[in-house]
Short mmCIF file of C-alpha atoms and ligand atoms in Angstrom, two decimals:
data_model
loop_
_atom_site.label_atom_id
_atom_site.label_comp_id
_atom_site.label_asym_id
_atom_site.label_seq_id
_atom_site.Cartn_x
_atom_site.Cartn_y
_atom_site.Cartn_z
CA MET X 7 3.91 -9.75 7.56
CA PRO X 8 5.28 -6.53 5.99
CA GLU X 9 5.45 -3.70 8.03
CA ASP X 10 3.67 -1.46 5.24
CA SER X 11 0.53 -3.40 5.42
CA ASN X 12 -1.08 -1.13 8.43
CA ASN X 13 -2.05 1.38 6.72
CA HIS X 14 -5.51 1.42 7.56
CA GLN X 15 -7.11 3.76 10.46
CA GLY X 16 -7.45 6.73 7.94
CA PHE X 17 -4.01 6.82 5.74
CA ALA X 18 -5.40 3.96 3.19
CA GLY X 19 -2.88 3.96 0.45
CA PRO X 20 -4.17 5.71 -3.39
CA SER X 21 -7.33 4.15 -4.95
CA THR X 22 -7.68 3.06 -8.12
CA THR X 23 -11.36 3.84 -9.10
CA LYS X 24 -12.57 5.69 -11.63
CA LYS X 25 -14.56 8.09 -9.79
CA ALA X 26 -11.97 10.72 -9.87
CA HIS X 27 -14.56 13.31 -8.34
CA THR X 28 -14.42 11.87 -4.91
CA LYS X 29 -10.59 11.97 -4.46
CA PRO X 30 -9.47 14.04 -1.54
CA PRO X 31 -7.46 17.02 -2.42
CA VAL X 32 -4.59 16.07 -1.07
CA ILE X 33 -2.19 12.75 -0.92
CA ARG X 34 -0.45 11.27 1.75
CA ARG X 35 2.62 9.30 2.62
CA VAL X 36 3.75 8.11 6.19
CA SER X 37 7.29 8.62 7.15
CA ARG X 38 8.32 5.93 10.31
CA VAL X 39 11.06 7.16 12.41
CA PHE X 40 12.09 4.79 15.36
CA LEU X 41 12.72 6.71 18.47
CA ASN X 42 16.48 4.91 19.51
CA ASP X 43 17.28 8.09 22.10
CA VAL X 44 14.05 8.16 24.17
CA ASN X 45 15.03 7.26 27.73
CA ALA X 46 13.59 4.42 29.46
CA GLY X 47 11.12 6.48 31.75
CA LYS X 48 9.66 8.32 29.03
CA ALA X 49 9.40 5.19 26.61
CA THR X 50 7.38 3.48 29.58
CA ILE X 51 4.97 6.15 29.74
CA VAL X 52 4.40 6.10 26.10
CA ARG X 53 4.32 2.61 25.90
CA ASP X 54 1.54 2.23 28.47
CA PHE X 55 0.09 5.19 26.96
CA LEU X 56 -0.46 3.39 23.95
CA HIS X 57 -1.28 0.06 25.33
CA GLN X 58 -4.41 1.99 26.49
CA CYS X 59 -5.18 3.28 23.46
CA ARG X 60 -5.20 0.02 21.82
CA ASP X 61 -7.92 -1.41 24.53
CA VAL X 62 -10.02 1.79 24.05
CA THR X 63 -10.10 1.28 20.67
CA GLN X 64 -10.78 -2.48 20.61
CA TYR X 65 -13.80 -1.72 22.93
CA PHE X 66 -15.22 0.84 20.50
CA VAL X 67 -14.61 -1.09 17.66
CA ASP X 68 -16.64 -3.85 19.54
CA LEU X 69 -19.12 -1.68 20.09
CA PHE X 70 -19.99 -0.54 16.58
CA TRP X 71 -19.73 -3.70 15.13
CA GLN X 72 -22.32 -5.34 17.54
CA ARG X 73 -24.26 -2.27 16.14
CA GLN X 74 -23.34 -2.51 12.50
CA ASP X 75 -22.89 0.95 12.41
CA PHE X 76 -20.28 1.82 9.56
CA SER X 77 -21.44 5.34 8.85
CA ALA X 78 -19.06 8.28 8.41
CA ASP X 79 -20.61 9.82 11.47
CA LEU X 80 -18.72 10.74 14.38
CA ALA X 81 -19.45 8.43 17.31
CA ASP X 82 -22.54 9.59 19.37
CA LEU X 83 -21.59 11.70 22.68
CA ALA X 84 -23.20 8.97 25.06
CA THR X 85 -20.98 6.40 23.27
CA VAL X 86 -17.91 8.53 24.01
CA HIS X 87 -19.02 8.79 27.45
CA ARG X 88 -19.22 5.36 28.24
CA GLY X 89 -15.17 4.60 26.87
CA ARG X 90 -14.59 7.53 29.03
CA GLU X 91 -16.27 6.40 32.26
CA ARG X 92 -15.04 2.73 31.50
CA PHE X 93 -11.36 3.46 30.98
CA GLY X 94 -10.92 6.92 32.97
CA ILE X 95 -9.60 8.64 30.16
CA THR X 96 -10.91 12.39 28.88
CA THR X 97 -13.66 12.74 26.54
CA ARG X 98 -11.13 14.26 24.52
CA LEU X 99 -9.34 11.00 24.06
CA ALA X 100 -12.06 8.82 24.03
CA GLN X 101 -13.50 10.76 21.09
CA ALA X 102 -10.27 10.56 19.38
CA LEU X 103 -10.35 6.92 19.90
CA ALA X 104 -14.07 6.58 18.91
CA LYS X 105 -13.30 8.21 15.46
CA GLN X 106 -10.08 5.63 14.71
CA ALA X 107 -12.46 3.04 15.71
CA LYS X 108 -15.32 3.89 13.48
CA GLU X 109 -12.73 4.23 10.81
CA VAL X 110 -11.45 0.80 11.12
CA CYS X 111 -14.89 -0.63 11.32
CA ARG X 112 -15.86 0.93 8.03
CA ALA X 113 -12.91 0.02 6.22
CA ALA X 114 -13.01 -3.52 7.31
CA HIS X 115 -16.74 -3.54 6.65
CA ALA X 116 -16.17 -2.09 3.03
CA ASN X 117 -13.54 -4.82 2.37
CA GLY X 118 -15.84 -7.66 3.33
CA HIS X 119 -13.29 -8.46 6.43
CA ARG X 120 -14.28 -9.95 9.83
CA LYS X 121 -14.66 -7.71 12.79
CA PRO X 122 -10.97 -6.15 13.43
CA ARG X 123 -8.68 -6.98 16.12
CA MET X 124 -6.30 -4.15 16.97
CA ARG X 125 -3.27 -6.08 17.43
CA ARG X 126 -0.90 -3.11 16.86
CA TRP X 127 -0.05 -0.43 19.47
CA THR X 128 -0.16 2.45 16.81
CA SER X 129 -2.48 5.45 17.31
CA THR X 130 -3.23 8.42 15.74
CA LEU X 131 -2.93 11.44 17.43
CA TYR X 132 -4.81 14.77 16.14
CA SER X 133 -3.56 18.55 16.82
CA HIS X 134 -5.15 18.28 20.32
CA PHE X 135 -2.59 15.90 21.61
CA VAL X 136 0.54 16.78 19.78
CA THR X 137 2.53 19.75 18.20
CA LEU X 138 5.68 19.62 16.05
CA GLU X 139 8.45 21.86 15.66
CA PRO X 140 12.04 21.98 14.39
CA PHE X 141 14.11 21.04 17.69
CA ALA X 142 15.95 24.00 19.56
CA GLY X 143 19.60 23.33 20.06
CA GLY X 144 20.33 21.38 17.02
CA HIS X 145 21.22 18.19 18.71
CA PHE X 146 17.76 16.54 17.03
CA ASP X 147 15.93 17.87 14.11
CA TRP X 148 12.31 17.45 15.13
CA ALA X 149 10.35 18.07 18.58
CA VAL X 150 7.13 15.94 19.05
CA HIS X 151 5.59 17.57 22.23
CA LEU X 152 3.02 15.43 23.40
CA THR X 153 0.80 18.16 25.12
CA GLY X 154 -1.85 16.12 27.33
CA SER X 155 -5.49 16.59 27.21
CA GLY X 156 -5.61 12.75 27.86
CA ALA X 157 -2.01 12.06 26.52
CA PRO X 158 1.07 12.14 28.56
CA ARG X 159 2.66 15.43 28.65
CA LEU X 160 6.26 15.17 27.36
CA THR X 161 8.81 15.79 24.39
CA LEU X 162 10.51 13.16 21.93
CA PRO X 163 13.23 14.17 19.89
CA VAL X 164 13.79 12.98 16.68
CA HIS X 165 16.19 12.54 14.26
CA ALA X 166 15.16 12.97 11.05
CA THR X 167 15.79 10.27 8.71
CA ARG X 168 16.65 10.30 4.81
CA HIS X 169 13.32 8.98 3.81
CA LEU X 170 12.02 11.83 5.68
CA ASN X 171 14.07 14.45 4.29
CA GLY X 172 14.00 13.06 0.91
CA LEU X 173 10.00 13.98 0.91
CA LEU X 174 10.64 17.25 2.66
CA GLY X 175 13.04 17.88 -0.32
CA GLN X 176 10.30 16.89 -2.58
CA GLY X 177 7.79 19.35 -1.80
CA TRP X 178 5.71 17.68 0.86
CA ALA X 179 4.99 19.25 3.83
CA ILE X 180 4.50 17.39 7.67
CA ALA X 181 0.74 17.46 8.88
CA LYS X 182 -0.32 18.39 12.18
CA THR X 183 -1.73 14.55 13.02
CA ILE X 184 1.13 12.06 13.61
CA ARG X 185 0.95 8.60 14.63
CA LEU X 186 2.61 6.86 17.58
CA GLY X 187 3.79 3.32 17.93
CA TRP X 188 5.48 0.59 19.89
CA HIS X 189 6.82 -2.46 17.83
CA LYS X 190 8.88 -4.92 18.96
CA GLY X 191 10.15 -2.96 22.07
CA ARG X 192 10.80 0.28 20.23
CA LEU X 193 8.86 3.27 20.04
CA PHE X 194 8.22 5.04 16.46
CA VAL X 195 6.31 8.20 15.61
CA GLU X 196 5.23 8.35 11.81
CA PHE X 197 4.82 11.61 10.19
CA VAL X 198 2.06 12.18 7.62
CA LEU X 199 3.25 14.27 4.55
CA GLU X 200 0.99 16.06 2.42
CA LYS X 201 0.97 17.27 -0.89
CA ALA X 202 -1.98 18.89 -3.22
CA ARG X 203 -2.96 16.14 -5.76
CA PRO X 204 -1.68 16.82 -9.30
CA ALA X 205 -4.45 16.73 -11.86
CA LEU X 206 -4.52 14.05 -13.88
CA LYS X 207 -2.61 13.64 -17.25
CA THR X 208 -5.12 14.89 -20.19
CA THR X 209 -2.16 14.03 -22.91
CA GLY X 210 0.21 11.07 -23.00
CA ALA X 211 0.22 7.07 -23.77
CA LEU X 212 -1.75 4.65 -22.58
CA VAL X 213 0.99 2.14 -21.24
CA GLY X 214 0.67 -1.62 -19.69
CA MET X 215 3.33 -3.24 -17.65
CA ASP X 216 3.75 -7.00 -17.18
CA SER X 217 5.94 -8.41 -14.48
CA ASN X 218 7.62 -11.50 -13.83
CA TYR X 219 10.74 -12.89 -12.31
CA LYS X 220 12.77 -13.37 -15.48
CA HIS X 221 12.44 -9.82 -16.87
CA GLY X 222 11.45 -7.68 -14.37
CA LEU X 223 9.13 -4.96 -15.38
CA VAL X 224 8.37 -4.52 -19.06
CA PHE X 225 6.43 -1.55 -20.44
CA SER X 226 4.17 -1.70 -23.73
CA ASP X 227 6.15 1.91 -24.17
CA GLY X 228 9.53 0.00 -24.47
CA GLN X 229 10.63 0.51 -21.10
CA THR X 230 11.92 -2.32 -18.89
CA THR X 231 13.97 -2.15 -15.47
CA GLY X 232 14.31 -4.50 -12.57
CA ASP X 233 15.51 -7.41 -14.28
CA ALA X 234 18.48 -7.41 -12.30
CA ALA X 235 16.67 -7.08 -8.87
CA TYR X 236 14.23 -9.96 -9.89
CA GLU X 237 17.37 -12.24 -10.69
CA THR X 238 18.94 -11.36 -7.29
CA ILE X 239 15.48 -11.70 -5.14
CA GLN X 240 15.41 -15.29 -6.79
CA GLY X 241 18.52 -16.36 -5.53
CA PHE X 242 17.35 -15.07 -2.09
CA ALA X 243 14.43 -16.95 -2.33
CA LYS X 244 16.55 -20.05 -2.51
CA ARG X 245 18.48 -19.64 0.15
CA GLN X 246 16.05 -18.63 2.21
CA ASN X 247 18.23 -16.04 3.94
CA HIS X 248 16.56 -12.85 2.51
CA THR X 249 15.35 -9.45 4.13
CA HIS X 250 12.27 -7.95 2.82
CA ALA X 251 14.46 -4.46 3.59
CA HIS X 252 16.90 -5.58 1.33
CA ILE X 253 14.21 -6.55 -1.70
CA LYS X 254 12.27 -3.75 -0.87
CA SER X 255 15.56 -1.29 -1.65
CA LEU X 256 16.10 -3.27 -4.61
CA LEU X 257 13.05 -3.03 -6.19
CA GLY X 258 12.72 0.66 -5.29
CA GLN X 259 16.00 1.06 -7.03
CA ALA X 260 14.18 -0.52 -10.20
CA LEU X 261 11.35 1.74 -9.76
CA LYS X 262 13.52 4.91 -9.71
CA GLN X 263 14.42 4.24 -13.41
CA ILE X 264 11.14 4.61 -14.95
CA ASP X 265 10.61 7.42 -16.70
CA TRP X 266 6.68 8.64 -16.36
CA SER X 267 6.66 11.69 -18.61
CA ALA X 268 5.08 10.48 -21.33
CA ILE X 269 2.32 7.92 -19.54
CA ARG X 270 -0.80 8.98 -19.25
CA VAL X 271 -2.79 5.62 -18.20
CA LEU X 272 -0.86 3.00 -17.00
CA CYS X 273 -2.51 -0.53 -16.74
CA ILE X 274 -1.14 -3.40 -14.86
CA GLU X 275 -2.37 -6.87 -13.48
CA ASP X 276 -5.16 -6.96 -10.55
CA LEU X 277 -3.47 -8.70 -7.94
CA LYS X 278 -6.31 -11.14 -7.65
CA HIS X 279 -5.55 -13.03 -10.50
CA VAL X 280 -1.89 -13.06 -10.16
CA LYS X 281 -1.08 -16.70 -10.28
CA LYS X 282 1.63 -16.91 -12.89
CA PHE X 283 4.73 -16.79 -10.68
CA LEU X 284 3.91 -20.34 -9.48
CA ARG X 285 5.85 -21.64 -11.76
CA GLY X 286 9.04 -20.18 -10.76
CA THR X 287 11.82 -22.59 -9.93
CA PHE X 288 11.80 -22.34 -5.85
CA PRO X 289 9.56 -23.86 -3.26
CA ARG X 290 6.17 -23.40 -4.42
CA ARG X 291 4.75 -22.04 -0.74
CA LEU X 292 7.79 -19.61 -0.35
CA ASN X 293 7.34 -18.65 -3.80
CA ARG X 294 4.08 -17.67 -4.04
CA ARG X 295 4.31 -16.02 -0.37
CA LEU X 296 7.07 -13.70 -1.94
CA SER X 297 5.90 -13.35 -5.27
CA HIS X 298 2.37 -11.97 -3.44
CA TRP X 299 4.15 -9.75 -1.29
CA MET X 300 6.47 -8.53 -3.88
CA TYR X 301 3.47 -7.61 -5.92
CA ASN X 302 1.83 -6.01 -3.49
CA PHE X 303 5.00 -3.66 -2.75
CA LEU X 304 5.24 -3.31 -6.13
CA ALA X 305 1.52 -2.36 -6.78
CA GLU X 306 1.64 0.29 -4.03
CA LYS X 307 4.82 1.96 -4.91
CA LEU X 308 3.43 1.75 -8.78
CA ALA X 309 0.10 3.68 -7.23
CA TYR X 310 2.04 5.86 -5.41
CA CYS X 311 4.15 6.83 -8.70
CA CYS X 312 0.99 7.24 -10.68
CA GLU X 313 -0.65 9.65 -7.81
CA GLU X 314 2.18 11.87 -8.31
CA GLN X 315 2.39 12.18 -11.59
CA GLY X 316 -1.22 12.34 -12.19
CA ILE X 317 -1.30 9.13 -14.16
CA ARG X 318 -4.50 7.10 -14.09
CA LEU X 319 -3.79 3.53 -12.87
CA GLU X 320 -6.08 0.89 -14.14
CA ARG X 321 -6.03 -2.63 -12.62
CA LYS X 322 -6.63 -5.56 -15.16
CA ASN X 323 -7.27 -9.29 -15.17
CA PRO X 324 -4.34 -11.20 -16.61
CA TRP X 325 -6.35 -13.96 -17.68
CA LYS X 326 -5.08 -15.24 -21.19
CA THR X 327 -3.31 -12.08 -21.52
CA SER X 328 0.11 -14.16 -22.43
CA GLN X 329 -1.70 -16.30 -25.41
CA PHE X 330 -3.98 -13.52 -26.57
CA CYS X 331 -3.04 -11.65 -29.99
CA ARG X 332 -4.94 -8.31 -29.98
CA PHE X 333 -4.52 -8.26 -34.06
CA CYS X 334 -6.47 -10.86 -34.99
CA GLY X 335 -8.51 -11.33 -31.60
CA LYS X 336 -7.22 -14.99 -31.13
CA TRP X 337 -5.89 -16.75 -28.46
CA ASP X 338 -3.68 -20.08 -28.77
CA ARG X 339 -1.94 -22.11 -25.75
CA ARG X 340 0.88 -22.54 -28.71
CA ASN X 341 1.38 -18.42 -29.64
CA ARG X 342 3.59 -18.36 -26.36
CA ARG X 343 6.96 -20.04 -26.94
CA GLY X 344 9.51 -19.13 -24.00
CA ASP X 345 9.98 -15.76 -24.68
CA GLN X 346 8.87 -15.26 -27.39
CA PHE X 347 5.15 -14.93 -28.71
CA VAL X 348 3.97 -15.93 -32.02
CA CYS X 349 0.31 -15.77 -33.02
CA TYR X 350 -0.97 -19.25 -34.69
CA SER X 351 -3.40 -17.52 -36.69
CA CYS X 352 -1.95 -14.17 -38.03
CA GLY X 353 1.79 -14.58 -37.32
CA HIS X 354 2.14 -11.79 -35.39
CA ALA X 355 5.62 -11.84 -33.57
CA ASP X 356 6.35 -10.28 -30.41
CA HIS X 357 8.64 -10.69 -27.03
CA ALA X 358 6.31 -12.48 -24.82
CA ASP X 359 6.20 -10.03 -21.97
CA TYR X 360 5.77 -6.88 -24.24
CA ASN X 361 2.74 -8.64 -25.77
CA ALA X 362 1.27 -9.56 -22.54
CA ALA X 363 2.01 -5.53 -21.80
CA HIS X 364 0.73 -4.36 -24.71
CA ASN X 365 -2.54 -6.90 -24.09
CA LEU X 366 -3.21 -5.03 -20.65
CA ALA X 367 -2.70 -1.84 -22.35
CA PHE X 368 -5.20 -2.93 -25.10
CA LEU X 369 -8.04 -4.01 -22.74
CA GLU X 370 -8.45 -0.54 -21.34
CA LEU X 371 -8.62 0.67 -24.97
CA ALA X 372 -11.44 -1.90 -25.50
CA GLY X 373 -12.83 -0.51 -22.32
CA ALA X 374 -12.67 -4.16 -20.61
CA TYR X 375 -11.66 -5.41 -17.00
CA GLY X 376 -9.94 -8.52 -18.72
CA LEU X 377 -10.42 -10.72 -22.22
CA ARG X 378 -13.39 -12.76 -20.59
CA SER X 379 -15.89 -9.94 -20.82
CA LEU X 380 -14.34 -8.84 -24.23
CA GLN X 381 -14.61 -12.22 -25.43
CA SER X 382 -18.41 -12.57 -24.63
CA SER X 383 -19.24 -8.99 -26.35
CA THR X 384 -16.79 -8.61 -28.93
CA PHE X 385 -14.98 -11.66 -30.16
CA VAL X 386 -16.17 -14.82 -30.97
CA GLN X 387 -13.45 -17.81 -29.81
ZN1 ZN G 422 -2.79 -12.96 -34.38
#
């Protein structure tokens, strides 16, 4: 399970729905820093606190789920008091955890999931429980003060990471709310970084992006990136000794090569339909798992890039986009010959990946989610 998949609890990734007016005015990122210098006594206190928070949150999740209460309202006071009495915690803490439980339930319900199980010992701490300031004395960078009110009262010294400093250097500001967690015997703090959401661009190109193991990311505006990364990753998969961290760093470098300045709308494949990596050369199960993990990672990072650049991101059904000719509106299995696309009907020729990328953008131009809906409305096969 990739560590980055736990961005529920109110810090969901960027959404790609068309309801731009409902988007919050700030965009957020999370930066995780492991606290390796905290002494064992403090670490134990915080770990026990997080363990209890997990139990209390699960208790509230069970209650809300049983009541089928998926509203956005705050938990009622009677419910908060029930949790307070049962676990012997403060009202303030019970309130905060009930709020998190409601968010978790609401997100799970909206996504059609079953009742959430709180497996992670991670809690969001609002400014009632924590303050953050530069570390006095210079040995560390930040001091996270837990200030009581139901949380322990102690100070956690933090060394800033390159990731955190990078974000701060790019104009992100640290929010008052932090997340605190315990993972595999290590305590970590997640800083929440915020920035004003840029307005969506009104000028620029409508661009499609296709990705695959052979050629990496291929954009319909002519940009390509990541082909070397994909090649390296395919080597990992064969040997099965890759690390997700290494793959992330390779893909991250590839993403940095993209020039976003002329792009207004980006169309990518909807993960629901990504099956094409199945025809790769390594074991099928591993291939599928890795492909989905990589696709998820890339899609999340692309969504972040678009959010920061004011680019609208659209997900499209890639069904038959590799065999479709947008010039004559016909598709044929034979149109695709390895890396080449040549239309059997009109003779249009292109690189196969560019053709697929162009077709994703074409779908947006045609106001369609996939070729199937386009077929029924515009084209007759
Ligand atoms: Zn054609």
